[in-house]
C-alpha cells in the first residue's frame, strides 16, 4: 500500500521544528506545512502569507492557487515521498483541504544562509574535512543539522529551561535508531532542571550528568557539525542550547574523546595510526613527569649506566628535591597556558613561545631545575594537545598533579596506586546509564572496530552495540570485485 502524506505527518509531527498552520479568509482556508528551521521566514511572510490573504474570490483549484503566488519554483504534488523530499529541502506545502493529500510545493529554502556566518571551528580545527561550526543561535544550529541529515526521522524536542533566562534547549535524535531509554532519561533530567539562568550548554552538562564530582567529562561537547552528524547516525543524541556554540553528545565513552573527524576522511590505516598516536600522547602526558620524580627519588637502579652521568650532571647544582622542581615547572607551564588563553590570539602565541623559551632557559641557568626535567615537562605539555576534545585535555592536565604527589611519597608504588584509583573510578562512571569504559568493560569485542583503531568501511557497517540502537546496521556491505574481473569477462 502506497504511503500518503497524512501517514508521513504522523511520523514528522513529533519534531518541534515542524510547523503546521492555517490561513483563513472570507473566501478560502489554506493549510501550510513546513520545517521552520529550513525555510526563509521573510519569504514566508512577505511572498506567501501576504498573497494568501488578498484573493477577492474563492479559489477552488490548485492551479489558481499556484497563479496567485508570485514565485517561480512552484509545483503541484500528491506523492508522499516527493512532498517529504521537498520539505527537507526548504519547501512549504500548501493545501486547499487538509484532508486531501494534494497541494502545491513552494521552494523558499534558506539552507545556505547558515553555512558561513563567522562560524568556522576554532578549538576543533581539522586539516581535512569541512570546517563549518555552530554559532550561538539555536535556530541556525538546528538548520545546520537539518541541512546535512535530510530525513523525516530526525526529531527535535524543544523545551524552555531557566526561570529567568527562559533558555531554549532542544534534544535531537533520529527516531528508529536512537534508544528511547536515552531520550527519556535526558527528557526527565531536563524537566527536573530548576535554575534561574542558564549560561551555556556546559552548565546543562554539569547538572544532568551521572556524576558531577568526577573530573572526567561524561558528555562530549563539540562545535563541529560533522561530528554531530556522525553521533546522530551512530545512535547518540544531542542537546542544543540557545546562546552556546557547543552541542552536547551523549551517551559518551572515554574512547569517544580521542576520536577526531579526520580519522574518517583519511584511509583507515592512516586514521588508525593517528588515533594510536593520541593514546600514546595521553599516556606520556600523564606518566612522564611522575615517572621522573619516582625514578630520581627512589629507583636509581632502573636508570641505564650510560644515562646516569647525564642525570647527575643536570641535577648536581639543583638544591631542590625532584618533586619541588617538577611542580615548579608544571605550574609554570599551566600559568603560561592560562595567560595565553586569556590574551588576544597573536599576543598569546607570542607569550607562549617566548615565555617558554626564556623562563625555561633562565630556570636551568639559575639551577632551579634540571634540563632533563625541562625536556620531559615540555614534551608532556605538547602531548596533552593531541586530545581532540578540550574538556578531556583539561582532565589530563589535572591528573598529572596527584600522580606527581604519589610518586614523591611512595615512588613507583605510589604511581601504581594512583593508576588503580583512576581505573576504579572509571569503572564506576556511567553516561546516561551506559558504562564509561565500554567496550573495554564490559567487554564488547565487536565494538573494538571503532575504538582503539578505525576499521575499514567493510567492517564498520554496524552501529555500536553499547548504544542499544533500534537499527543495528548502518548500510549493506557488498562484495567488491577486483579490477581484473572486467578484463576476464571480456
Tab-separated table of C-alpha atoms in Angstrom:
chain	number	residue	atom	x	y	z
A	1	UNK	CA	0.000	0.000	0.000
A	2	UNK	CA	1.376	3.370	-1.051
A	3	UNK	CA	2.174	5.794	1.745
A	4	UNK	CA	0.213	9.054	1.795
A	5	UNK	CA	1.189	12.464	3.090
A	6	UNK	CA	-1.105	12.061	6.095
A	7	UNK	CA	0.774	8.882	7.011
A	8	UNK	CA	4.032	10.826	6.901
A	9	UNK	CA	2.574	13.548	9.098
A	10	UNK	CA	2.218	11.085	11.948
A	11	UNK	CA	5.969	10.452	11.832
A	12	UNK	CA	7.256	14.010	11.494
A	13	UNK	CA	4.745	15.816	13.714
A	14	UNK	CA	6.769	14.722	16.771
A	15	UNK	CA	9.551	17.143	15.870
A	16	UNK	CA	9.114	20.612	17.353
A	17	UNK	CA	10.674	22.375	14.371
A	18	UNK	CA	7.924	21.061	12.069
A	19	UNK	CA	5.054	23.545	11.833
A	20	UNK	CA	1.504	23.275	10.592
A	21	UNK	CA	-0.586	26.395	10.355
A	22	UNK	CA	-3.660	27.655	8.536
A	23	UNK	CA	-4.739	30.926	6.949
A	24	UNK	CA	-8.449	31.693	6.888
A	25	UNK	CA	-10.046	34.403	4.762
A	26	UNK	CA	-13.596	35.267	3.817
A	27	UNK	CA	-13.418	33.004	0.792
A	28	UNK	CA	-10.799	30.343	1.484
A	29	UNK	CA	-8.865	28.315	4.028
A	30	UNK	CA	-5.222	27.426	3.312
A	31	UNK	CA	-3.247	24.800	5.244
A	32	UNK	CA	0.555	25.125	5.389
A	33	UNK	CA	3.170	22.529	6.416
A	34	UNK	CA	6.909	23.273	6.644
A	35	UNK	CA	10.085	22.984	8.735
A	36	UNK	CA	10.664	26.382	10.304
A	37	UNK	CA	14.411	25.681	10.599
A	38	UNK	CA	14.780	25.208	6.829
A	39	UNK	CA	12.704	27.976	5.270
A	40	UNK	CA	13.180	31.705	4.895
A	41	UNK	CA	10.673	33.265	7.260
A	42	UNK	CA	10.944	36.580	5.460
A	43	UNK	CA	9.816	34.970	2.202
A	44	UNK	CA	7.061	33.091	4.014
A	45	UNK	CA	5.511	36.271	5.407
A	46	UNK	CA	6.137	38.673	2.527
A	47	UNK	CA	5.778	36.469	-0.545
A	48	UNK	CA	3.279	33.802	0.556
A	49	UNK	CA	1.133	34.803	3.534
A	50	UNK	CA	0.590	38.312	2.179
A	51	UNK	CA	-0.864	36.983	-1.093
A	52	UNK	CA	-2.889	34.224	0.566
A	53	UNK	CA	-4.846	36.899	2.428
A	54	UNK	CA	-5.589	39.058	-0.633
A	55	UNK	CA	-7.823	36.994	-3.014
A	56	UNK	CA	-11.162	38.671	-3.664
A	57	UNK	CA	-12.911	35.467	-4.720
A	58	UNK	CA	-12.930	31.813	-3.875
A	59	UNK	CA	-10.020	29.638	-5.088
A	60	UNK	CA	-11.169	26.140	-5.939
A	61	UNK	CA	-8.241	24.667	-7.866
A	62	UNK	CA	-4.545	24.297	-7.163
A	63	UNK	CA	-3.645	25.931	-10.477
A	64	UNK	CA	-5.475	29.077	-9.352
A	65	UNK	CA	-3.540	28.958	-6.061
A	66	UNK	CA	-0.322	28.488	-7.998
A	67	UNK	CA	-1.016	31.558	-10.114
A	68	UNK	CA	-1.807	33.619	-7.003
A	69	UNK	CA	1.682	33.435	-5.507
A	70	UNK	CA	4.438	35.316	-7.419
A	71	UNK	CA	7.182	32.699	-7.056
A	72	UNK	CA	8.602	30.703	-9.948
A	73	UNK	CA	9.578	27.463	-8.221
A	74	UNK	CA	6.088	26.039	-7.536
A	75	UNK	CA	4.864	22.557	-8.356
A	76	UNK	CA	1.689	20.542	-7.740
A	77	UNK	CA	2.250	17.237	-5.986
A	78	UNK	CA	0.395	14.461	-4.174
A	79	UNK	CA	3.181	11.878	-3.708
A	80	UNK	CA	4.252	11.492	-0.082
A	81	UNK	CA	7.894	10.782	-0.924
A	82	UNK	CA	8.161	13.780	-3.234
A	83	UNK	CA	6.498	16.069	-0.691
A	84	UNK	CA	8.796	14.908	2.125
A	85	UNK	CA	11.865	15.327	-0.051
A	86	UNK	CA	10.960	18.924	-0.871
A	87	UNK	CA	10.036	19.711	2.733
A	88	UNK	CA	13.532	18.574	3.728
A	89	UNK	CA	14.973	20.978	1.186
A	90	UNK	CA	13.113	24.019	2.486
A	91	UNK	CA	9.752	23.960	0.693
A	92	UNK	CA	6.317	24.877	2.020
A	93	UNK	CA	3.401	22.544	1.269
A	94	UNK	CA	0.061	24.364	0.893
A	95	UNK	CA	-3.300	22.581	0.661
A	96	UNK	CA	-6.817	23.824	-0.014
A	97	UNK	CA	-8.252	20.989	2.060
A	98	UNK	CA	-6.273	19.466	4.910
A	99	UNK	CA	-7.991	16.106	4.393
A	100	UNK	CA	-6.616	15.765	0.861
A	101	UNK	CA	-3.065	14.660	0.024
A	102	UNK	CA	-2.603	17.015	-2.917
A	103	UNK	CA	-1.188	20.520	-2.704
A	104	UNK	CA	1.479	22.847	-4.044
A	105	UNK	CA	5.162	22.919	-3.076
A	106	UNK	CA	6.880	26.307	-2.891
A	107	UNK	CA	10.645	26.371	-2.522
A	108	UNK	CA	11.664	29.110	-0.067
A	109	UNK	CA	14.617	27.234	1.378
A	110	UNK	CA	17.157	29.156	3.415
A	111	UNK	CA	19.704	26.344	3.633
A	112	UNK	CA	22.820	28.211	2.543
A	113	UNK	CA	22.457	31.286	4.740
A	114	UNK	CA	23.694	29.431	7.837
A	115	UNK	CA	26.811	27.971	6.221
A	116	UNK	CA	29.081	30.974	6.573
A	117	UNK	CA	28.249	33.374	9.374
A	118	UNK	CA	31.674	33.584	11.027
A	119	UNK	CA	31.127	30.053	12.252
A	120	UNK	CA	34.434	28.397	11.414
A	121	UNK	CA	35.610	25.922	14.032
A	122	UNK	CA	38.342	27.299	16.289
A	123	UNK	CA	39.018	24.789	19.071
A	124	UNK	CA	38.391	21.654	16.971
A	125	UNK	CA	40.418	22.567	13.937
A	126	UNK	CA	40.796	19.957	11.225
A	127	UNK	CA	43.171	19.959	8.266
A	128	UNK	CA	40.932	17.628	6.232
A	129	UNK	CA	37.154	17.902	6.036
A	130	UNK	CA	34.562	20.678	6.457
A	131	UNK	CA	35.237	23.486	8.918
A	132	UNK	CA	31.639	24.626	9.452
A	133	UNK	CA	30.846	25.069	13.130
A	134	UNK	CA	27.921	26.082	15.285
A	135	UNK	CA	27.042	29.575	16.482
A	136	UNK	CA	25.182	30.989	19.479
A	137	UNK	CA	21.764	30.989	17.758
A	138	UNK	CA	19.797	27.763	18.240
A	139	UNK	CA	17.730	28.221	15.060
A	140	UNK	CA	20.903	28.449	12.975
A	141	UNK	CA	22.341	25.380	14.683
A	142	UNK	CA	19.204	23.306	14.082
A	143	UNK	CA	19.251	24.470	10.477
A	144	UNK	CA	22.854	23.300	10.083
A	145	UNK	CA	21.941	19.854	11.423
A	146	UNK	CA	18.834	19.615	9.207
A	147	UNK	CA	20.907	20.611	6.211
A	148	UNK	CA	23.181	17.565	6.425
A	149	UNK	CA	20.650	14.990	7.714
A	150	UNK	CA	17.673	15.295	5.388
A	151	UNK	CA	15.445	12.713	6.986
A	152	UNK	CA	11.969	12.852	8.428
A	153	UNK	CA	13.265	10.563	11.192
A	154	UNK	CA	15.361	13.377	12.644
A	155	UNK	CA	13.414	14.814	15.576
A	156	UNK	CA	13.954	17.862	17.783
A	157	UNK	CA	12.151	18.198	21.108
A	158	UNK	CA	12.363	21.774	22.346
A	159	UNK	CA	11.821	22.959	25.924
A	160	UNK	CA	12.449	26.109	27.954
A	161	UNK	CA	14.879	25.924	30.860
A	162	UNK	CA	15.641	28.641	33.417
A	163	UNK	CA	13.063	30.610	35.384
A	164	UNK	CA	14.678	33.957	34.468
A	165	UNK	CA	16.658	33.320	31.281
A	166	UNK	CA	13.955	31.186	29.569
A	167	UNK	CA	16.687	29.428	27.583
A	168	UNK	CA	15.595	27.294	24.643
A	169	UNK	CA	17.032	23.784	24.753
A	170	UNK	CA	16.455	21.143	22.058
A	171	UNK	CA	17.035	17.387	22.229
A	172	UNK	CA	17.947	15.954	18.824
A	173	UNK	CA	17.829	12.295	17.857
A	174	UNK	CA	16.937	10.015	14.948
A	175	UNK	CA	13.689	8.155	15.525
A	176	UNK	CA	14.100	4.447	14.854
A	177	UNK	CA	17.835	4.489	15.642
A	178	UNK	CA	18.427	6.210	18.989
A	179	UNK	CA	17.420	4.221	22.058
A	180	UNK	CA	14.189	5.654	23.589
A	181	UNK	CA	15.639	4.981	27.033
A	182	UNK	CA	18.379	7.551	26.474
A	183	UNK	CA	15.883	10.098	25.148
A	184	UNK	CA	13.562	9.577	28.113
A	185	UNK	CA	16.474	9.917	30.558
A	186	UNK	CA	17.551	13.270	29.142
A	187	UNK	CA	13.955	14.434	28.883
A	188	UNK	CA	13.362	13.591	32.554
A	189	UNK	CA	16.571	15.234	33.758
A	190	UNK	CA	15.828	18.412	31.825
A	191	UNK	CA	12.303	18.541	33.272
A	192	UNK	CA	13.828	18.327	36.771
A	193	UNK	CA	16.227	21.160	35.887
A	194	UNK	CA	15.260	24.088	38.175
A	195	UNK	CA	17.674	27.026	37.812
A	196	UNK	CA	17.194	30.715	37.235
A	197	UNK	CA	19.733	31.420	34.466
A	198	UNK	CA	21.393	29.024	32.012
A	199	UNK	CA	24.670	30.479	30.767
A	200	UNK	CA	25.925	27.769	28.427
A	201	UNK	CA	25.435	24.164	27.363
A	202	UNK	CA	28.317	23.145	29.658
A	203	UNK	CA	26.158	24.248	32.600
A	204	UNK	CA	23.471	21.779	31.481
A	205	UNK	CA	26.204	19.150	31.212
A	206	UNK	CA	27.144	19.604	34.878
A	207	UNK	CA	23.551	19.310	36.080
A	208	UNK	CA	22.227	16.341	34.081
A	209	UNK	CA	25.455	14.309	34.253
A	210	UNK	CA	25.503	10.974	36.061
A	211	UNK	CA	28.362	12.032	38.380
A	212	UNK	CA	29.007	15.739	38.886
A	213	UNK	CA	32.020	15.082	41.171
A	214	UNK	CA	34.124	13.331	38.542
A	215	UNK	CA	36.952	15.170	36.761
A	216	UNK	CA	36.166	13.145	33.617
A	217	UNK	CA	33.609	14.644	31.208
A	218	UNK	CA	30.603	12.345	30.752
A	219	UNK	CA	29.112	14.311	27.830
A	220	UNK	CA	31.051	15.278	24.755
A	221	UNK	CA	30.910	18.904	23.658
A	222	UNK	CA	31.587	19.776	20.055
A	223	UNK	CA	31.382	22.787	17.774
A	224	UNK	CA	31.802	20.710	14.613
A	225	UNK	CA	28.739	19.937	12.521
A	226	UNK	CA	30.271	16.780	11.041
A	227	UNK	CA	30.945	15.319	14.491
A	228	UNK	CA	27.294	15.898	15.455
A	229	UNK	CA	26.182	14.230	12.230
A	230	UNK	CA	28.246	11.132	12.938
A	231	UNK	CA	26.971	10.987	16.540
A	232	UNK	CA	23.344	11.084	15.407
A	233	UNK	CA	23.668	8.394	12.770
A	234	UNK	CA	25.564	6.218	15.284
A	235	UNK	CA	22.637	6.229	17.701
A	236	UNK	CA	23.615	9.003	20.122
A	237	UNK	CA	21.514	12.047	20.950
A	238	UNK	CA	22.492	15.712	21.023
A	239	UNK	CA	21.461	18.656	23.197
A	240	UNK	CA	21.444	22.102	21.568
A	241	UNK	CA	21.287	25.148	23.843
A	242	UNK	CA	20.484	28.676	22.738
A	243	UNK	CA	23.375	31.050	23.395
A	244	UNK	CA	26.059	28.358	23.127
A	245	UNK	CA	28.117	27.329	20.067
A	246	UNK	CA	28.824	23.931	21.640
A	247	UNK	CA	26.470	20.953	21.331
A	248	UNK	CA	26.363	18.138	23.889
A	249	UNK	CA	26.599	14.491	22.771
A	250	UNK	CA	25.550	11.539	24.902
A	251	UNK	CA	25.909	8.850	25.962
A	252	UNK	CA	29.682	9.018	25.617
A	253	UNK	CA	32.560	6.681	26.394
A	254	UNK	CA	36.133	7.604	27.249
A	255	UNK	CA	37.236	6.450	23.782
A	256	UNK	CA	34.938	8.970	22.059
A	257	UNK	CA	37.092	11.827	23.340
A	258	UNK	CA	40.117	10.619	21.375
A	259	UNK	CA	38.306	10.236	18.046
A	260	UNK	CA	38.736	13.019	15.525
A	261	UNK	CA	36.574	13.525	12.411
A	262	UNK	CA	39.825	13.493	10.459
A	263	UNK	CA	40.091	9.753	11.129
A	264	UNK	CA	37.193	9.147	8.732
A	265	UNK	CA	38.442	11.473	5.992
A	266	UNK	CA	41.739	9.582	5.676
A	267	UNK	CA	42.440	5.930	4.741
A	268	UNK	CA	41.683	3.691	7.692
A	269	UNK	CA	45.349	2.713	8.139
A	270	UNK	CA	46.436	6.357	8.445
A	271	UNK	CA	43.442	7.255	10.620
A	272	UNK	CA	44.153	4.352	12.982
A	273	UNK	CA	47.826	5.351	13.200
A	274	UNK	CA	46.983	8.908	14.237
A	275	UNK	CA	44.445	7.631	16.768
A	276	UNK	CA	47.084	5.392	18.368
A	277	UNK	CA	49.416	8.399	18.471
A	278	UNK	CA	46.784	10.227	20.530
A	279	UNK	CA	46.513	7.377	23.028
A	280	UNK	CA	50.290	7.292	23.356
A	281	UNK	CA	50.342	11.069	23.819
A	282	UNK	CA	47.801	10.849	26.628
A	283	UNK	CA	49.752	8.155	28.479
A	284	UNK	CA	53.005	10.053	28.043
A	285	UNK	CA	51.446	13.329	29.180
A	286	UNK	CA	50.085	11.764	32.373
A	287	UNK	CA	53.015	9.475	33.260
A	288	UNK	CA	56.225	11.226	32.112
A	289	UNK	CA	56.724	13.664	34.989
A	290	UNK	CA	55.551	11.266	37.782
A	291	UNK	CA	57.930	8.572	36.482
A	292	UNK	CA	60.819	11.071	36.500
A	293	UNK	CA	60.046	12.015	40.102
A	294	UNK	CA	59.749	8.375	41.167
A	295	UNK	CA	62.974	7.275	39.440
A	296	UNK	CA	65.130	10.170	40.669
A	297	UNK	CA	63.733	9.907	44.207
A	298	UNK	CA	63.586	6.141	44.809
A	299	UNK	CA	64.559	3.935	41.880
A	300	UNK	CA	68.065	4.885	40.742
A	301	UNK	CA	68.742	1.277	39.784
A	302	UNK	CA	66.431	1.413	36.758
A	303	UNK	CA	68.464	4.211	35.157
A	304	UNK	CA	70.889	2.879	32.498
A	305	UNK	CA	74.551	3.412	33.307
A	306	UNK	CA	75.030	5.486	30.152
A	307	UNK	CA	72.374	7.998	31.297
A	308	UNK	CA	73.374	8.126	34.942
A	309	UNK	CA	76.181	10.618	34.310
A	310	UNK	CA	73.939	12.997	32.368
A	311	UNK	CA	71.247	12.960	35.054
A	312	UNK	CA	73.787	13.520	37.846
A	313	UNK	CA	75.387	16.428	35.977
A	314	UNK	CA	72.000	18.033	35.306
A	315	UNK	CA	70.992	17.853	38.974
A	316	UNK	CA	74.308	18.496	40.688
A	317	UNK	CA	73.622	22.205	41.251
A	318	UNK	CA	69.825	21.944	41.841
A	319	UNK	CA	69.117	22.471	45.577
A	320	UNK	CA	65.530	21.171	45.493
A	321	UNK	CA	64.034	17.716	45.634
A	322	UNK	CA	62.747	16.312	42.303
A	323	UNK	CA	59.102	16.842	43.314
A	324	UNK	CA	59.727	20.542	44.014
A	325	UNK	CA	61.372	21.238	40.663
A	326	UNK	CA	58.711	19.152	38.887
A	327	UNK	CA	55.873	21.116	40.492
A	328	UNK	CA	57.693	24.381	39.733
A	329	UNK	CA	57.896	23.584	36.011
A	330	UNK	CA	54.387	22.117	35.767
A	331	UNK	CA	52.823	25.148	37.454
A	332	UNK	CA	54.868	27.448	35.205
A	333	UNK	CA	53.557	25.643	32.120
A	334	UNK	CA	49.970	25.932	33.393
A	335	UNK	CA	50.444	29.660	34.057
A	336	UNK	CA	51.710	30.168	30.510
A	337	UNK	CA	48.704	28.230	29.149
A	338	UNK	CA	46.189	30.251	31.111
A	339	UNK	CA	47.862	33.550	30.267
A	340	UNK	CA	47.994	32.648	26.576
A	341	UNK	CA	44.314	31.626	26.585
A	342	UNK	CA	43.180	34.910	28.144
A	343	UNK	CA	45.202	37.206	25.886
A	344	UNK	CA	44.435	38.060	22.240
A	345	UNK	CA	45.426	35.314	19.804
A	346	UNK	CA	48.604	36.827	18.374
A	347	UNK	CA	49.827	38.100	21.739
A	348	UNK	CA	49.009	34.766	23.378
A	349	UNK	CA	51.022	32.788	20.825
A	350	UNK	CA	53.998	35.098	21.274
A	351	UNK	CA	53.763	34.829	25.046
A	352	UNK	CA	53.659	31.029	24.928
A	353	UNK	CA	56.701	30.691	22.675
A	354	UNK	CA	58.889	33.467	24.088
A	355	UNK	CA	57.830	32.873	27.690
A	356	UNK	CA	58.522	29.148	27.499
A	357	UNK	CA	61.983	29.617	25.993
A	358	UNK	CA	63.047	32.488	28.257
A	359	UNK	CA	61.683	31.075	31.515
A	360	UNK	CA	62.914	27.544	30.758
A	361	UNK	CA	66.484	28.594	29.970
A	362	UNK	CA	66.562	31.011	32.871
A	363	UNK	CA	65.361	28.300	35.267
A	364	UNK	CA	68.110	25.909	34.105
A	365	UNK	CA	70.789	28.626	34.238
A	366	UNK	CA	69.694	29.602	37.759
A	367	UNK	CA	69.886	25.932	38.871
A	368	UNK	CA	66.207	25.896	39.817
A	369	UNK	CA	65.581	22.793	37.741
A	370	UNK	CA	67.429	20.282	35.573
A	371	UNK	CA	67.451	20.458	31.806
A	372	UNK	CA	66.324	16.801	31.523
A	373	UNK	CA	63.177	17.505	33.541
A	374	UNK	CA	62.569	20.573	31.377
A	375	UNK	CA	62.545	18.317	28.316
A	376	UNK	CA	60.132	15.860	29.980
A	377	UNK	CA	57.723	18.598	31.064
A	378	UNK	CA	57.794	20.282	27.634
A	379	UNK	CA	57.088	17.011	25.810
A	380	UNK	CA	54.384	16.189	28.337
A	381	UNK	CA	52.671	19.532	27.737
A	382	UNK	CA	52.987	19.048	23.980
A	383	UNK	CA	51.489	15.540	24.160
A	384	UNK	CA	48.426	16.827	26.027
A	385	UNK	CA	47.470	18.914	22.977
A	386	UNK	CA	46.885	15.783	20.893
A	387	UNK	CA	43.488	15.269	22.559
A	388	UNK	CA	40.761	16.499	20.142
A	389	UNK	CA	38.271	17.447	22.896
A	390	UNK	CA	39.227	20.358	25.158
A	391	UNK	CA	37.392	19.005	28.207
A	392	UNK	CA	39.377	15.770	28.213
A	393	UNK	CA	42.574	17.765	27.720
A	394	UNK	CA	41.829	19.619	30.961
A	395	UNK	CA	41.306	16.307	32.769
A	396	UNK	CA	44.672	15.024	31.545
A	397	UNK	CA	46.383	18.190	32.770
A	398	UNK	CA	44.777	17.762	36.185
A	399	UNK	CA	45.664	14.078	36.653
A	400	UNK	CA	49.415	14.742	36.491
A	401	UNK	CA	49.480	16.608	39.811
A	402	UNK	CA	48.064	13.893	42.140
A	403	UNK	CA	50.298	11.323	40.412
A	404	UNK	CA	53.350	13.540	40.991
A	405	UNK	CA	52.426	13.759	44.669
A	406	UNK	CA	52.010	9.978	44.971
A	407	UNK	CA	55.303	9.410	43.135
A	408	UNK	CA	57.083	11.723	45.579
A	409	UNK	CA	55.654	9.824	48.573
A	410	UNK	CA	55.983	6.163	47.513
A	411	UNK	CA	57.753	6.137	44.156
A	412	UNK	CA	56.595	3.514	41.669
A	413	UNK	CA	54.220	2.048	44.232
A	414	UNK	CA	52.524	5.432	44.541
A	415	UNK	CA	52.120	5.657	40.761
A	416	UNK	CA	50.544	2.204	40.650
A	417	UNK	CA	48.205	3.159	43.493
A	418	UNK	CA	47.156	6.259	41.568
A	419	UNK	CA	46.523	4.248	38.389
A	420	UNK	CA	44.418	1.718	40.313
A	421	UNK	CA	42.364	4.525	41.883
A	422	UNK	CA	41.792	6.145	38.472
A	423	UNK	CA	40.759	2.839	36.873
A	424	UNK	CA	38.461	2.051	39.808
A	425	UNK	CA	36.823	5.453	39.399
A	426	UNK	CA	36.439	4.939	35.635
A	427	UNK	CA	34.838	1.533	36.164
A	428	UNK	CA	32.096	3.131	38.249
A	429	UNK	CA	31.356	6.010	35.861
A	430	UNK	CA	28.308	5.969	33.598
A	431	UNK	CA	26.986	8.271	30.909
A	432	UNK	CA	23.189	8.202	30.686
A	433	UNK	CA	23.360	4.799	32.359
A	434	UNK	CA	25.963	3.409	29.911
A	435	UNK	CA	29.342	2.197	31.272
A	436	UNK	CA	32.079	4.736	30.609
A	437	UNK	CA	34.765	2.157	29.699
A	438	UNK	CA	32.710	0.138	27.222
A	439	UNK	CA	33.756	-1.736	25.029
A	440	UNK	CA	36.728	-2.488	27.310
A	441	UNK	CA	34.456	-3.064	30.316
A	442	UNK	CA	32.011	-4.635	29.871
A	443	UNK	CA	33.897	-6.413	27.107
A	444	UNK	CA	32.291	-5.991	23.665
A	445	UNK	CA	34.646	-7.383	21.042
A	446	UNK	CA	32.511	-6.239	18.081
A	447	UNK	CA	32.698	-2.602	19.184
A	448	UNK	CA	36.509	-2.619	19.088
A	449	UNK	CA	36.213	-1.900	15.368
A	450	UNK	CA	35.971	1.800	16.119
A	451	UNK	CA	37.636	2.341	19.499
A	452	UNK	CA	41.424	1.994	19.620
A	453	UNK	CA	41.644	1.817	15.842
A	454	UNK	CA	39.359	2.706	12.981
A	455	UNK	CA	38.306	-0.240	10.844
A	456	UNK	CA	37.800	-0.106	7.088
A	457	UNK	CA	34.400	0.556	5.575
A	458	UNK	CA	33.770	-3.155	5.052
A	459	UNK	CA	33.905	-3.804	8.814
A	460	UNK	CA	32.283	-0.661	10.240
A	461	UNK	CA	28.755	-1.093	8.899
A	462	UNK	CA	27.286	-1.828	12.342
A	463	UNK	CA	26.413	0.807	14.903
A	464	UNK	CA	27.995	0.467	18.367
A	465	UNK	CA	26.056	-2.181	20.277
A	466	UNK	CA	26.532	-0.484	23.653
A	467	UNK	CA	24.348	2.415	22.452
A	468	UNK	CA	21.459	-0.073	22.083
A	469	UNK	CA	20.337	1.319	18.693
A	470	UNK	CA	16.982	0.199	17.362
A	471	UNK	CA	18.547	-0.355	13.934
A	472	UNK	CA	21.889	-2.094	14.190
A	473	UNK	CA	23.035	-1.953	10.568
A	474	UNK	CA	24.082	1.363	9.007
A	475	UNK	CA	24.487	0.153	5.437
A	476	UNK	CA	24.781	-3.038	3.431
A	477	UNK	CA	28.222	-4.341	2.555
A	478	UNK	CA	28.590	-5.680	-0.959
A	479	UNK	CA	31.498	-7.835	-2.087
A	480	UNK	CA	33.884	-5.788	-4.171
A	481	UNK	CA	35.159	-7.106	-7.484
A	482	UNK	CA	38.815	-6.991	-8.360
A	483	UNK	CA	39.840	-4.663	-11.137
A	484	UNK	CA	40.875	-7.609	-13.232
A	485	UNK	CA	37.383	-9.146	-13.263
A	486	UNK	CA	36.168	-6.857	-16.026
A	487	UNK	CA	39.042	-7.863	-18.289
A	488	UNK	CA	38.395	-11.549	-17.615
A	489	UNK	CA	34.751	-11.137	-18.564
A	490	UNK	CA	35.728	-9.531	-21.819
